[in-house]
Structures are given as C-alpha cells and as structure tokens.
PDB file of C-alpha atoms in Angstrom:
ATOM      1  CA  PRO A  16     -24.975  20.428  -6.005  1.00 69.00           C
ATOM      2  CA  GLU A  17     -27.827  22.226  -7.733  1.00 81.00           C
ATOM      3  CA  PRO A  18     -29.284  25.361  -6.154  1.00 89.00           C
ATOM      4  CA  PRO A  19     -32.743  24.899  -4.600  1.00 90.00           C
ATOM      5  CA  THR A  20     -35.896  25.586  -6.533  1.00 87.00           C
ATOM      6  CA  VAL A  21     -38.168  28.055  -4.754  1.00 90.00           C
ATOM      7  CA  LEU A  22     -41.736  26.713  -5.177  1.00 86.00           C
ATOM      8  CA  TYR A  23     -43.447  29.410  -3.149  1.00 87.00           C
ATOM      9  CA  ASP A  24     -42.326  32.705  -1.694  1.00 88.00           C
ATOM     10  CA  SER A  25     -44.649  34.998   0.266  1.00 86.00           C
ATOM     11  CA  PRO A  26     -44.117  37.507   3.039  1.00 84.00           C
ATOM     12  CA  CYS A  27     -44.803  34.715   5.533  1.00 85.00           C
ATOM     13  CA  VAL A  28     -43.651  31.385   4.058  1.00 90.00           C
ATOM     14  CA  ARG A  29     -41.023  30.121   1.669  1.00 91.00           C
ATOM     15  CA  VAL A  30     -40.983  26.630   0.236  1.00 91.00           C
ATOM     16  CA  SER A  31     -37.799  25.335  -1.294  1.00 92.00           C
ATOM     17  CA  LEU A  32     -37.048  22.110  -3.074  1.00 89.00           C
ATOM     18  CA  TYR A  33     -33.566  20.538  -2.993  1.00 92.00           C
ATOM     19  CA  ARG A  34     -32.529  17.647  -5.174  1.00 88.00           C
ATOM     20  CA  THR A  35     -30.172  15.314  -3.240  1.00 89.00           C
ATOM     21  CA  GLN A  36     -27.355  13.176  -4.457  1.00 88.00           C
ATOM     22  CA  ASN A  37     -28.940  10.129  -2.790  1.00 86.00           C
ATOM     23  CA  LYS A  38     -30.589   7.582  -5.096  1.00 87.00           C
ATOM     24  CA  PRO A  39     -31.976   4.507  -3.243  1.00 88.00           C
ATOM     25  CA  ASN A  40     -32.664   3.027  -6.710  1.00 85.00           C
ATOM     26  CA  ALA A  41     -31.547   4.000 -10.226  1.00 86.00           C
ATOM     27  CA  SER A  42     -35.061   5.272 -11.062  1.00 85.00           C
ATOM     28  CA  VAL A  43     -35.835   6.946  -7.748  1.00 87.00           C
ATOM     29  CA  ASN A  44     -34.936  10.608  -7.078  1.00 86.00           C
ATOM     30  CA  VAL A  45     -34.788  11.966  -3.491  1.00 90.00           C
ATOM     31  CA  TRP A  46     -35.904  15.589  -2.833  1.00 89.00           C
ATOM     32  CA  LEU A  47     -35.724  17.582   0.440  1.00 92.00           C
ATOM     33  CA  ILE A  48     -38.489  20.136   0.887  1.00 92.00           C
ATOM     34  CA  THR A  49     -38.005  22.925   3.459  1.00 95.00           C
ATOM     35  CA  ILE A  50     -40.627  25.317   4.664  1.00 94.00           C
ATOM     36  CA  THR A  51     -39.339  28.444   6.417  1.00 94.00           C
ATOM     37  CA  ASN A  52     -41.131  31.446   8.196  1.00 92.00           C
ATOM     38  CA  SER A  53     -40.096  34.987   7.531  1.00 89.00           C
ATOM     39  CA  SER A  54     -42.839  36.755   9.465  1.00 88.00           C
ATOM     40  CA  ALA A  55     -42.981  37.999  13.000  1.00 89.00           C
ATOM     41  CA  THR A  56     -45.876  35.655  13.869  1.00 90.00           C
ATOM     42  CA  THR A  57     -45.951  31.915  14.261  1.00 91.00           C
ATOM     43  CA  VAL A  58     -47.178  29.951  11.255  1.00 92.00           C
ATOM     44  CA  GLU A  59     -49.432  26.981  12.177  1.00 92.00           C
ATOM     45  CA  GLY A  60     -51.299  24.179  10.518  1.00 92.00           C
ATOM     46  CA  VAL A  61     -48.665  23.782   7.827  1.00 92.00           C
ATOM     47  CA  GLN A  62     -49.422  20.930   5.478  1.00 91.00           C
ATOM     48  CA  LEU A  63     -47.817  20.211   2.092  1.00 89.00           C
ATOM     49  CA  THR A  64     -49.284  17.667  -0.259  1.00 86.00           C
ATOM     50  CA  VAL A  65     -48.025  16.506  -3.642  1.00 82.00           C
ATOM     51  CA  ALA A  66     -50.040  14.985  -6.424  1.00 76.00           C
ATOM     52  CA  THR A  67     -48.852  13.421  -9.705  1.00 69.00           C
ATOM     53  CA  GLY A  68     -50.462  11.891 -12.679  1.00 65.00           C
ATOM     54  CA  VAL A  69     -48.192   8.887 -12.936  1.00 64.00           C
ATOM     55  CA  GLY A  70     -45.065   7.568 -11.247  1.00 67.00           C
ATOM     56  CA  PHE A  71     -44.092   6.358  -7.802  1.00 69.00           C
ATOM     57  CA  LEU A  72     -44.320   9.072  -5.211  1.00 78.00           C
ATOM     58  CA  GLN A  73     -43.861   9.057  -1.415  1.00 85.00           C
ATOM     59  CA  LEU A  74     -43.950  12.119   0.700  1.00 88.00           C
ATOM     60  CA  ASP A  75     -42.665  11.451   4.259  1.00 92.00           C
ATOM     61  CA  ASN A  76     -44.279  13.036   7.264  1.00 93.00           C
ATOM     62  CA  ALA A  77     -43.307  16.634   7.967  1.00 94.00           C
ATOM     63  CA  SER A  78     -40.938  17.346  10.833  1.00 95.00           C
ATOM     64  CA  SER A  79     -43.573  19.710  12.360  1.00 95.00           C
ATOM     65  CA  LYS A  80     -46.883  21.417  11.645  1.00 94.00           C
ATOM     66  CA  SER A  81     -45.803  24.856  12.881  1.00 94.00           C
ATOM     67  CA  ILE A  82     -42.868  27.244  12.565  1.00 94.00           C
ATOM     68  CA  ALA A  83     -41.912  29.743  15.212  1.00 93.00           C
ATOM     69  CA  ALA A  84     -41.915  33.439  14.419  1.00 91.00           C
ATOM     70  CA  PHE A  85     -38.797  34.827  12.562  1.00 89.00           C
ATOM     71  CA  SER A  86     -36.046  36.069  14.873  1.00 89.00           C
ATOM     72  CA  PRO A  87     -32.640  37.383  13.693  1.00 87.00           C
ATOM     73  CA  ILE A  88     -31.089  36.170  16.887  1.00 91.00           C
ATOM     74  CA  VAL A  89     -32.457  32.638  17.070  1.00 88.00           C
ATOM     75  CA  PRO A  90     -33.663  31.438  13.685  1.00 84.00           C
ATOM     76  CA  ALA A  91     -36.614  29.154  13.657  1.00 85.00           C
ATOM     77  CA  VAL A  92     -36.120  25.581  12.660  1.00 92.00           C
ATOM     78  CA  PRO A  93     -37.700  24.979   9.221  1.00 95.00           C
ATOM     79  CA  ILE A  94     -40.209  22.256   8.500  1.00 96.00           C
ATOM     80  CA  GLN A  95     -38.613  19.461   6.435  1.00 96.00           C
ATOM     81  CA  GLN A  96     -39.999  16.660   4.368  1.00 95.00           C
ATOM     82  CA  VAL A  97     -38.440  14.067   2.182  1.00 94.00           C
ATOM     83  CA  LEU A  98     -40.018  13.328  -1.161  1.00 89.00           C
ATOM     84  CA  LEU A  99     -39.213  10.155  -3.190  1.00 88.00           C
ATOM     85  CA  SER A 100     -40.270  10.146  -6.840  1.00 84.00           C
ATOM     86  CA  THR A 101     -39.527   8.301 -10.027  1.00 81.00           C
ATOM     87  CA  MET A 102     -40.143  11.491 -12.068  1.00 72.00           C
ATOM     88  CA  ASP A 103     -39.106  15.076 -12.152  1.00 67.00           C
ATOM     89  CA  CYS A 104     -40.858  17.145  -9.462  1.00 63.00           C
ATOM     90  CA  ASN A 105     -41.782  19.728 -12.094  1.00 61.00           C
ATOM     91  CA  SER A 106     -44.519  17.412 -13.273  1.00 62.00           C
ATOM     92  CA  GLY A 107     -46.283  17.275  -9.820  1.00 69.00           C
ATOM     93  CA  THR A 108     -48.793  19.599  -8.227  1.00 79.00           C
ATOM     94  CA  PHE A 109     -47.828  21.005  -4.829  1.00 82.00           C
ATOM     95  CA  ASN A 110     -50.577  22.300  -2.456  1.00 84.00           C
ATOM     96  CA  LEU A 111     -49.564  24.284   0.687  1.00 87.00           C
ATOM     97  CA  THR A 112     -51.976  25.026   3.583  1.00 88.00           C
ATOM     98  CA  TYR A 113     -51.079  27.186   6.525  1.00 89.00           C
ATOM     99  CA  ASN A 114     -52.430  29.714   9.002  1.00 87.00           C
ATOM    100  CA  SER A 115     -50.842  32.898  10.315  1.00 84.00           C
ATOM    101  CA  GLU A 116     -51.944  36.434  11.240  1.00 80.00           C
ATOM    102  CA  LYS A 117     -50.683  37.659   7.873  1.00 69.00           C
ATOM    103  CA  ALA A 118     -52.230  34.969   5.570  1.00 71.00           C
ATOM    104  CA  SER A 119     -54.063  31.698   5.598  1.00 72.00           C
ATOM    105  CA  GLY A 120     -55.598  29.264   3.211  1.00 69.00           C
ATOM    106  CA  THR A 121     -54.577  26.698   0.643  1.00 73.00           C
ATOM    107  CA  PHE A 122     -52.242  27.607  -2.115  1.00 74.00           C
ATOM    108  CA  VAL A 123     -51.382  25.735  -5.357  1.00 74.00           C
ATOM    109  CA  LEU A 124     -47.626  26.220  -5.768  1.00 64.00           C
ATOM    110  CA  PRO A 125     -46.605  27.460  -9.191  1.00 59.00           C
ATOM    111  CA  LYS A 126     -44.023  25.653 -11.175  1.00 54.00           C
TER     112      LYS A 126
END
C-alpha cells in the first residue's frame, strides 16, 4: 500500500488522504480521507469539501462533525470520509472548515 498523503497539518488538525485498493469500476478510484485532532481542545464544525474541474466525484458524508480533544490515554476517533473519483486527487481543490479554541476558519488545502 501507498503511504498517505498529508493534505493539511496544523497544530490542531491533520487531514490525510489514503488511496485504497478497491476499485468499483476500472475508471473509479476510491480514497479514504481522515481528519484527526492533535490539540487539547475539541474541534467542532468540521466540514471538508472537494471541487474538481472535470471528472466524476462523490464525497460521502463525514462520520462526524467534531473530534474530541487529544488524549494520549484514549485517542479520539478520527473523522472519516470516502471519496470516489475518476481522476487523481491532486487535480482537485480541498476546502476545510473547522472551529476550535486554537484556530478557526476555512482553509484551502495545499497540494
């Protein structure tokens, strides 16, 4: 398996993109997006959107809209989303919105 691509890494939130081995169709790629919290405060209002110029794209609903504060004893469950695309994810634009005590706003994720 390929290592994940880190799309965004801040003191609060990390967004990673994993390419899966599953292919529901020869032209469709399946990606798993995980969003984790590394801060001592809860991150809320998490929303990830993806926009592309061309190609089939489906972003399933996120598993949650918030992530509990980081704890070394009981790790918080990351937010997960499945992305189906007929093209490479490097050609899309990812936008992340979240709120925490450390940061908030909407961020365009670099490629």
